[in-house]
Amino acid sequence: MVYFEGEYHLFYQHHPNGTTWGPMHWGHAVSSDLVHWEHLPIALKPDHNGFIFSGSAVVDWKDSSGLFGGRPGLVAIFTHADQYPDSDRPRQRQSLAYSTDQGRSWTMYENNPVLANELYTDFRDPKVFWHEQKQHWVMVLAAGDHVQFYTSNDLKSWTFASEFGTAEGSHEGVWECPDLIELPVEGSEGECKWVLIVSIGDHPDYPEGSRTQYFIGQFDGRTFTNENAADTVLWLDHGRDNYAGVTWSDVQRPDQAKLFIGWMSNWKYCNLTPTKEWRSAMTLPRELRLRRTPSGIRVVQQPVSELQERSRSRAGSVGA
């Protein structure tokens, strides 16, 4: 998800030729208000490097990538998924695509992939953001049972910085779709914390299925430090239908809240949903904030204010 020139872009996992998991593409929708959405043509299609798995998109405001001739543009960072040559072992590598026309068309970067690691079979879902203090790009990436952090000056060459989570939080499934955001603590005098969001996949031993946890701490541009005990598990919510959610890039809200949206399903039953031509949906967008509670600082959330404004508008129309 990324906001650019008045539009919220939502890219989502999509199999255009079926209602169960298959060759993954990036579907694409845009909105000006987070309420009304318009479907656009498929953004990214599989190519010689593999299927298009999850990732993120950013505005390259200063053309650090050199892909836009000095102007701002959109860069998608995603996982290419195929198999190792002469093997049935899955291979996952990180690649780029870019758009010079507000996301209406996309060009694969000619030197894809830009990041690979043969040590991990599960090596995916890059979430990239600009770290203002360090003046570099940061990528947080799922690597098996933990996350890794990489840095870059140009979005094309990435350097390993650190890793987190091998012995922290819940490991009741593979780690996926991480996100790292900075939020102010409500009611404080300039106090901010970093929130690391991590989804964990379905495991047959646990009835909850796929769900999302988070960690609260500090991030110095290279290393994340958890401020809770290693065995503390904080769940983003306790519902069954909010998975693999991440936040929008390049959105500035008045109170610095972050906008979050998830997949409204669960790996326990997503392929069994009794539908013929329709398959799944996204949750309502949410605003994430940090609040101090008796148990400590916690993430709180509510539907985006645009939905409340729509409700008031509809109520006024009915009353008239």
Coordinates of N, CA, C and O in Angstrom, one line a residue, residues 143-292:
A143 N 12.3 -14.1 7.3 CA 13.3 -15.1 7.0 C 13.1 -16.3 7.9 O 13.7 -16.4 9.0
G144 N 12.3 -17.3 7.5 CA 12.0 -18.4 8.3 C 11.2 -18.1 9.6 O 10.1 -17.7 9.5
D145 N 11.9 -18.3 10.8 CA 11.2 -18.0 12.0 C 11.6 -16.7 12.7 O 11.4 -16.5 13.9
H146 N 12.1 -15.8 11.9 CA 12.4 -14.4 12.4 C 12.4 -13.4 11.3 O 12.0 -13.8 10.1
V147 N 12.8 -12.2 11.5 CA 12.9 -11.2 10.5 C 14.3 -10.7 10.4 O 15.1 -10.8 11.4
Q148 N 14.6 -10.2 9.2 CA 15.9 -9.6 9.0 C 15.8 -8.1 8.5 O 14.7 -7.8 7.9
F149 N 16.8 -7.3 8.8 CA 16.8 -5.9 8.3 C 17.9 -5.7 7.4 O 19.0 -6.1 7.6
Y150 N 17.6 -5.0 6.3 CA 18.6 -4.6 5.3 C 18.5 -3.1 5.0 O 17.4 -2.5 5.3
T151 N 19.6 -2.5 4.6 CA 19.6 -1.1 4.3 C 20.1 -0.9 2.9 O 20.8 -1.7 2.3
S152 N 19.7 0.3 2.3 CA 20.1 0.6 0.9 C 20.1 2.1 0.7 O 19.2 2.8 1.4
N153 N 20.9 2.6 -0.2 CA 20.9 4.0 -0.5 C 20.1 4.3 -1.8 O 19.7 5.4 -2.1
D154 N 19.8 3.2 -2.6 CA 19.3 3.4 -3.9 C 18.1 2.4 -4.3 O 17.7 2.3 -5.4
L155 N 17.7 1.6 -3.3 CA 16.6 0.6 -3.5 C 17.1 -0.6 -4.3 O 16.3 -1.6 -4.4
K156 N 18.3 -0.6 -4.8 CA 18.7 -1.6 -5.8 C 19.8 -2.5 -5.1 O 19.9 -3.7 -5.4
S157 N 20.7 -2.0 -4.3 CA 21.7 -2.7 -3.6 C 21.4 -2.7 -2.1 O 21.3 -1.6 -1.5
W158 N 21.4 -3.9 -1.6 CA 21.0 -4.0 -0.2 C 22.0 -4.7 0.7 O 22.7 -5.6 0.2
T159 N 22.2 -4.2 1.9 CA 23.2 -4.7 2.8 C 22.6 -5.2 4.1 O 21.7 -4.5 4.7
F160 N 22.9 -6.4 4.5 CA 22.4 -6.9 5.8 C 22.7 -6.0 7.0 O 23.9 -5.6 7.1
A161 N 21.8 -5.8 7.8 CA 22.0 -4.9 9.0 C 21.9 -5.7 10.3 O 22.7 -5.6 11.2
S162 N 20.8 -6.5 10.5 CA 20.6 -7.2 11.7 C 19.4 -8.2 11.5 O 18.8 -8.2 10.5
E163 N 19.1 -8.9 12.6 CA 17.9 -9.8 12.6 C 17.3 -9.7 14.0 O 17.9 -9.3 15.0
F164 N 16.0 -10.2 14.0 CA 15.3 -10.2 15.3 C 14.3 -11.3 15.3 O 13.7 -11.6 14.3
G165 N 14.1 -11.9 16.5 CA 12.9 -12.7 16.7 C 13.1 -14.2 16.9 O 12.1 -14.9 17.1
T166 N 14.3 -14.7 16.7 CA 14.5 -16.1 16.8 C 13.9 -16.7 18.1 O 13.3 -17.8 18.1
A167 N 14.1 -16.0 19.2 CA 13.6 -16.5 20.5 C 12.6 -15.6 21.1 O 12.5 -15.6 22.4
E168 N 11.9 -14.8 20.3 CA 11.0 -13.8 20.9 C 9.6 -14.0 20.3 O 9.5 -14.3 19.1
G169 N 8.6 -13.7 21.1 CA 7.2 -13.7 20.5 C 6.7 -15.1 20.3 O 7.2 -16.1 20.8
S170 N 5.6 -15.2 19.5 CA 5.0 -16.5 19.1 C 5.7 -17.1 17.9 O 5.9 -16.4 16.9
H171 N 5.9 -18.4 17.9 CA 6.4 -19.1 16.8 C 5.5 -20.3 16.4 O 5.9 -21.3 16.0
E172 N 4.2 -20.0 16.5 CA 3.2 -21.1 16.3 C 2.9 -21.1 14.8 O 1.7 -21.3 14.4
G173 N 3.9 -20.9 13.9 CA 3.7 -20.8 12.5 C 4.8 -20.0 11.9 O 5.6 -19.3 12.6
V174 N 5.0 -20.1 10.6 CA 6.1 -19.4 9.9 C 5.8 -17.9 10.0 O 4.6 -17.5 10.0
W175 N 6.8 -17.1 10.1 CA 6.7 -15.7 10.1 C 6.5 -15.1 8.7 O 7.2 -15.5 7.8
E176 N 5.6 -14.2 8.5 CA 5.3 -13.6 7.2 C 5.0 -12.1 7.4 O 4.6 -11.6 8.4
C177 N 5.0 -11.4 6.2 CA 4.5 -10.1 6.1 C 4.8 -9.1 7.2 O 3.9 -8.6 7.9
P178 N 6.1 -8.9 7.5 CA 6.4 -8.0 8.6 C 6.2 -6.5 8.2 O 6.2 -6.2 7.0
D179 N 6.1 -5.7 9.1 CA 6.0 -4.2 8.9 C 6.7 -3.5 10.1 O 6.6 -4.1 11.3
L180 N 7.3 -2.4 9.9 CA 7.9 -1.7 11.0 C 7.5 -0.2 10.9 O 7.8 0.4 9.9
I181 N 6.9 0.3 12.0 CA 6.3 1.7 11.9 C 6.7 2.4 13.2 O 6.9 1.8 14.3
E182 N 6.8 3.7 13.2 CA 7.0 4.5 14.3 C 5.7 5.3 14.7 O 5.1 5.9 13.8
L183 N 5.3 5.2 16.0 CA 4.1 5.9 16.4 C 4.3 6.7 17.7 O 5.1 6.2 18.6
P184 N 3.7 7.8 17.8 CA 3.8 8.5 19.1 C 2.9 7.8 20.2 O 1.9 7.2 19.8
V185 N 3.2 8.0 21.4 CA 2.4 7.5 22.5 C 1.4 8.5 22.9 O 1.8 9.7 23.2
E186 N 0.1 8.2 22.8 CA -0.9 9.1 23.1 C -0.7 9.8 24.5 O -0.4 9.1 25.5
G187 N -0.9 11.1 24.5 CA -0.8 11.9 25.8 C 0.6 12.1 26.3 O 0.8 12.7 27.3
S188 N 1.6 11.7 25.5 CA 3.0 11.9 26.0 C 3.5 13.2 25.4 O 3.0 13.8 24.5
E189 N 4.7 13.6 25.9 CA 5.4 14.8 25.4 C 6.5 14.4 24.4 O 7.6 14.3 24.8
G190 N 6.0 14.0 23.2 CA 7.0 13.7 22.2 C 7.6 12.3 22.3 O 8.5 11.9 21.6
E191 N 7.0 11.4 23.1 CA 7.5 10.0 23.2 C 7.0 9.2 22.0 O 5.8 9.2 21.7
C192 N 7.9 8.5 21.4 CA 7.6 7.6 20.3 C 8.2 6.2 20.5 O 9.2 6.1 21.1
K193 N 7.5 5.3 19.9 CA 8.0 3.9 19.9 C 7.9 3.3 18.5 O 7.1 3.8 17.7
W194 N 8.7 2.3 18.3 CA 8.6 1.6 17.0 C 7.8 0.3 17.3 O 8.0 -0.4 18.3
V195 N 6.9 0.0 16.3 CA 6.1 -1.2 16.4 C 6.4 -2.1 15.2 O 6.4 -1.7 14.1
L196 N 6.9 -3.3 15.6 CA 7.2 -4.4 14.6 C 6.0 -5.3 14.5 O 5.7 -6.0 15.4
I197 N 5.3 -5.3 13.3 CA 4.2 -6.2 13.1 C 4.6 -7.4 12.3 O 5.3 -7.3 11.3
V198 N 4.2 -8.6 12.8 CA 4.6 -9.9 12.2 C 3.4 -10.8 12.1 O 2.8 -11.1 13.2
S199 N 3.1 -11.3 10.9 CA 2.0 -12.3 10.8 C 2.6 -13.7 11.0 O 3.8 -13.9 10.6
I200 N 1.9 -14.6 11.5 CA 2.4 -16.0 11.6 C 1.4 -16.9 11.0 O 0.2 -16.8 11.1
G201 N 1.9 -17.8 10.2 CA 1.1 -18.7 9.3 C 0.3 -19.8 10.1 O 0.6 -20.0 11.3
D202 N -0.6 -20.4 9.4 CA -1.3 -21.5 10.0 C -0.4 -22.7 10.4 O 0.5 -23.0 9.7
H203 N -0.8 -23.3 11.5 CA -0.1 -24.5 11.9 C -1.2 -25.5 12.4 O -2.1 -25.1 13.1
P204 N -1.1 -26.8 12.0 CA -2.2 -27.7 12.3 C -2.4 -27.9 13.8 O -3.5 -28.4 14.2
D205 N -1.4 -27.6 14.6 CA -1.6 -27.8 16.1 C -2.3 -26.7 16.8 O -2.7 -26.9 18.0
Y206 N -2.6 -25.6 16.1 CA -3.2 -24.5 16.7 C -4.5 -24.1 16.0 O -4.5 -23.8 14.8
P207 N -5.6 -24.1 16.7 CA -6.9 -23.9 16.1 C -7.1 -22.5 15.6 O -8.0 -22.2 14.7
E208 N -6.4 -21.5 16.1 CA -6.6 -20.1 15.7 C -6.2 -19.9 14.2 O -6.7 -18.9 13.6
G209 N -5.3 -20.7 13.7 CA -4.9 -20.5 12.3 C -4.0 -19.3 12.2 O -3.2 -19.0 13.1
S210 N -4.0 -18.7 11.0 CA -3.1 -17.5 10.8 C -3.5 -16.3 11.5 O -4.7 -16.0 11.6
R211 N -2.6 -15.6 12.1 CA -2.9 -14.4 12.9 C -1.7 -13.5 12.9 O -0.7 -13.8 12.3
T212 N -1.8 -12.3 13.7 CA -0.8 -11.3 13.6 C -0.4 -10.8 15.0 O -1.3 -10.5 15.8
Q213 N 0.9 -10.8 15.3 CA 1.4 -10.3 16.5 C 2.2 -9.0 16.3 O 2.4 -8.6 15.1
Y214 N 2.6 -8.4 17.4 CA 3.4 -7.2 17.3 C 4.4 -7.1 18.5 O 4.1 -7.7 19.5
F215 N 5.4 -6.3 18.2 CA 6.4 -6.0 19.3 C 6.6 -4.5 19.4 O 6.5 -3.8 18.4
I216 N 6.9 -4.0 20.6 CA 7.1 -2.6 20.8 C 8.5 -2.4 21.3 O 9.0 -3.1 22.2
G217 N 9.2 -1.4 20.7 CA 10.5 -1.2 21.1 C 11.1 0.0 20.4 O 10.5 1.0 20.1
Q218 N 12.4 -0.1 20.2 CA 13.2 1.0 19.5 C 13.9 0.5 18.3 O 14.3 -0.7 18.2
F219 N 14.1 1.4 17.3 CA 14.8 1.0 16.1 C 15.7 2.2 15.7 O 15.3 3.3 15.6
D220 N 17.0 1.9 15.6 CA 18.0 2.9 15.3 C 18.4 3.1 13.8 O 19.4 3.7 13.5
G221 N 17.6 2.5 13.0 CA 17.9 2.5 11.5 C 18.6 1.2 11.1 O 18.7 1.0 9.9
R222 N 19.0 0.4 12.0 CA 19.6 -0.9 11.7 C 19.1 -2.0 12.5 O 19.0 -3.2 12.1
T223 N 18.9 -1.8 13.8 CA 18.6 -2.8 14.8 C 17.3 -2.5 15.6 O 17.1 -1.4 16.0
F224 N 16.4 -3.5 15.7 CA 15.2 -3.4 16.5 C 15.5 -4.0 17.9 O 16.0 -5.1 18.0
T225 N 15.1 -3.3 18.9 CA 15.2 -3.8 20.3 C 13.8 -3.9 20.9 O 13.1 -2.9 21.1
N226 N 13.5 -5.1 21.3 CA 12.2 -5.3 22.0 C 12.2 -4.8 23.4 O 13.1 -5.2 24.2
E227 N 11.2 -4.1 23.8 CA 11.1 -3.5 25.2 C 10.3 -4.4 26.1 O 10.3 -4.1 27.3
N228 N 9.7 -5.5 25.6 CA 9.0 -6.4 26.5 C 9.8 -7.7 26.6 O 10.8 -8.0 25.9
A229 N 9.4 -8.5 27.6 CA 10.1 -9.8 27.8 C 10.0 -10.7 26.5 O 9.0 -10.6 25.8
A230 N 11.0 -11.5 26.3 CA 11.1 -12.3 25.1 C 9.9 -13.2 24.9 O 9.4 -13.4 23.8
D231 N 9.3 -13.7 26.0 CA 8.2 -14.6 25.9 C 6.8 -13.8 25.9 O 5.8 -14.5 25.9
T232 N 6.8 -12.5 25.9 CA 5.6 -11.7 25.8 C 5.0 -11.8 24.4 O 5.8 -11.6 23.4
V233 N 3.8 -12.2 24.2 CA 3.1 -12.2 22.9 C 2.0 -11.2 22.9 O 1.1 -11.3 23.7
L234 N 2.0 -10.3 22.0 CA 1.0 -9.2 21.9 C 0.3 -9.5 20.5 O 0.9 -9.4 19.5
W235 N -1.0 -9.7 20.6 CA -1.8 -10.0 19.4 C -2.4 -8.7 18.9 O -3.0 -7.9 19.7
L236 N -2.3 -8.4 17.6 CA -3.0 -7.2 17.1 C -4.5 -7.2 17.3 O -5.1 -6.2 17.6
D237 N -5.1 -8.4 17.1 CA -6.5 -8.6 17.5 C -6.7 -10.0 17.7 O -5.8 -10.9 17.5
H238 N -7.9 -10.4 18.1 CA -8.2 -11.8 18.4 C -9.2 -12.4 17.4 O -9.8 -13.5 17.7
G239 N -9.5 -11.7 16.3 CA -10.4 -12.2 15.3 C -9.7 -13.2 14.4 O -8.4 -13.3 14.4
R240 N -10.5 -14.0 13.7 CA -9.9 -15.0 12.8 C -9.7 -14.5 11.4 O -9.1 -15.2 10.5
D241 N -10.2 -13.3 11.1 CA -10.2 -12.8 9.7 C -9.5 -11.5 9.5 O -10.0 -10.5 9.0
N242 N -8.2 -11.5 9.9 CA -7.4 -10.3 9.7 C -6.0 -10.8 9.7 O -5.3 -10.9 10.7
Y243 N -5.5 -11.0 8.5 CA -4.1 -11.6 8.4 C -3.3 -10.9 7.4 O -3.8 -10.3 6.4
A244 N -2.0 -10.9 7.6 CA -1.0 -10.4 6.6 C -1.2 -8.9 6.4 O -0.8 -8.4 5.3
G245 N -1.7 -8.2 7.4 CA -1.9 -6.8 7.2 C -0.6 -6.0 7.4 O 0.3 -6.3 8.1
V246 N -0.5 -4.9 6.6 CA 0.6 -3.9 6.7 C 0.0 -2.5 6.6 O -1.2 -2.3 6.3
T247 N 0.9 -1.5 6.7 CA 0.4 -0.1 6.7 C 0.8 0.5 5.3 O 1.7 0.1 4.6
W248 N 0.0 1.6 5.1 CA 0.3 2.4 3.9 C 1.6 3.3 4.0 O 1.8 3.9 5.1
S249 N 2.3 3.3 3.0 CA 3.5 4.2 2.9 C 3.1 5.6 2.5 O 2.1 5.8 1.7
D250 N 3.9 6.6 2.9 CA 3.8 8.0 2.5 C 2.4 8.6 2.8 O 1.9 9.5 2.1
V251 N 1.8 8.2 3.9 CA 0.6 8.8 4.4 C 0.9 9.7 5.6 O 1.5 9.2 6.5
Q252 N 0.4 10.9 5.6 CA 0.6 11.8 6.7 C -0.8 12.1 7.3 O -1.6 12.8 6.7
R253 N -1.1 11.6 8.5 CA -2.3 11.8 9.2 C -2.1 12.9 10.3 O -0.9 13.0 10.8
P254 N -3.1 13.7 10.6 CA -2.8 14.8 11.6 C -2.3 14.4 12.9 O -1.4 15.1 13.5
D255 N -2.7 13.2 13.4 CA -2.2 12.8 14.7 C -1.1 11.7 14.6 O -0.8 11.0 15.5
Q256 N -0.6 11.5 13.4 CA 0.5 10.6 13.0 C 0.1 9.1 13.2 O 0.9 8.2 13.2
A257 N -1.3 8.9 13.2 CA -1.7 7.5 13.1 C -1.3 6.8 11.8 O -1.1 7.5 10.8
K258 N -1.1 5.5 11.9 CA -0.8 4.7 10.7 C -2.1 4.0 10.2 O -2.9 3.6 10.9
L259 N -2.2 3.9 8.8 CA -3.3 3.3 8.2 C -2.9 1.8 7.9 O -1.9 1.6 7.2
F260 N -3.8 0.9 8.3 CA -3.5 -0.5 8.2 C -4.7 -1.2 7.6 O -5.8 -0.9 7.8
I261 N -4.4 -2.2 6.8 CA -5.4 -3.1 6.2 C -4.9 -4.5 6.1 O -3.7 -4.7 5.9
G262 N -5.8 -5.5 6.3 CA -5.4 -6.9 6.2 C -6.3 -7.7 5.3 O -7.2 -7.2 4.7
W263 N -5.9 -8.9 5.1 CA -6.6 -9.9 4.3 C -7.8 -10.5 5.2 O -7.5 -11.0 6.3
M264 N -9.0 -10.4 4.8 CA -10.1 -10.8 5.6 C -10.4 -12.3 5.4 O -11.5 -12.6 4.9
S265 N -9.5 -13.1 5.8 CA -9.7 -14.5 5.8 C -8.7 -15.2 6.7 O -8.0 -14.5 7.4
N266 N -8.5 -16.5 6.6 CA -7.6 -17.3 7.4 C -7.2 -18.5 6.6 O -8.0 -19.1 6.0
W267 N -5.9 -18.9 6.7 CA -5.4 -20.0 6.0 C -6.1 -21.3 6.4 O -6.0 -22.3 5.7
K268 N -6.8 -21.3 7.6 CA -7.5 -22.5 8.0 C -8.6 -22.9 7.0 O -8.9 -24.1 6.9
Y269 N -9.2 -21.9 6.4 CA -10.4 -22.2 5.6 C -10.5 -21.4 4.3 O -11.5 -21.5 3.6
C270 N -9.5 -20.6 3.9 CA -9.7 -19.7 2.8 C -10.0 -20.5 1.5 O -10.7 -20.0 0.7
N271 N -9.3 -21.7 1.3 CA -9.6 -22.4 0.1 C -10.8 -23.2 0.1 O -11.2 -23.9 -0.9
L272 N -11.5 -23.2 1.3 CA -12.8 -24.0 1.4 C -14.0 -23.1 1.4 O -15.1 -23.7 1.5
T273 N -13.9 -21.8 1.3 CA -15.0 -20.9 1.3 C -15.9 -21.3 0.1 O -15.4 -21.3 -1.0
P274 N -17.2 -21.5 0.4 CA -18.1 -22.0 -0.7 C -18.5 -20.9 -1.7 O -19.7 -20.5 -1.7
T275 N -17.6 -20.5 -2.5 CA -17.9 -19.5 -3.5 C -17.5 -20.0 -4.9 O -16.6 -20.9 -5.0
K276 N -18.1 -19.4 -5.9 CA -17.8 -19.9 -7.3 C -16.9 -19.0 -8.0 O -15.9 -19.4 -8.6
E277 N -17.2 -17.7 -8.0 CA -16.4 -16.7 -8.8 C -15.7 -15.7 -8.0 O -14.9 -14.9 -8.5
W278 N -16.0 -15.6 -6.7 CA -15.5 -14.6 -5.8 C -14.6 -15.2 -4.8 O -15.0 -16.3 -4.3
R279 N -13.5 -14.6 -4.4 CA -12.7 -15.2 -3.4 C -12.1 -14.2 -2.5 O -11.2 -13.5 -2.9
S280 N -12.7 -14.0 -1.3 CA -12.0 -13.3 -0.2 C -12.1 -11.7 -0.4 O -12.7 -11.3 -1.4
A281 N -11.6 -11.0 0.5 CA -11.7 -9.5 0.5 C -10.7 -9.0 1.5 O -10.0 -9.7 2.2
M282 N -10.5 -7.7 1.5 CA -9.7 -7.0 2.5 C -10.6 -6.5 3.6 O -11.8 -6.3 3.5
T283 N -10.0 -6.3 4.8 CA -10.7 -5.7 5.9 C -11.0 -4.3 5.7 O -10.5 -3.7 4.7
L284 N -11.8 -3.7 6.5 CA -11.9 -2.2 6.5 C -10.5 -1.6 6.9 O -9.8 -2.2 7.8
P285 N -10.1 -0.5 6.3 CA -8.9 0.1 6.8 C -9.0 0.6 8.2 O -10.1 1.0 8.7
R286 N -7.9 0.5 9.0 CA -7.9 0.9 10.4 C -6.8 1.9 10.6 O -5.8 2.0 9.9
E287 N -7.0 2.7 11.7 CA -6.0 3.7 12.2 C -5.4 3.0 13.4 O -6.0 2.6 14.3
L288 N -4.0 2.9 13.4 CA -3.3 2.3 14.5 C -2.7 3.5 15.3 O -2.1 4.4 14.7
R289 N -2.8 3.3 16.6 CA -2.1 4.3 17.5 C -1.5 3.5 18.7 O -1.8 2.4 18.9
L290 N -0.7 4.2 19.5 CA -0.2 3.7 20.7 C -0.8 4.3 21.9 O -0.9 5.6 22.0
R291 N -1.1 3.5 22.9 CA -1.7 4.1 24.1 C -1.1 3.4 25.4 O -0.9 2.2 25.3
R292 N -0.9 4.1 26.4 CA -0.4 3.6 27.7 C -1.5 3.0 28.5 O -2.5 3.7 28.7

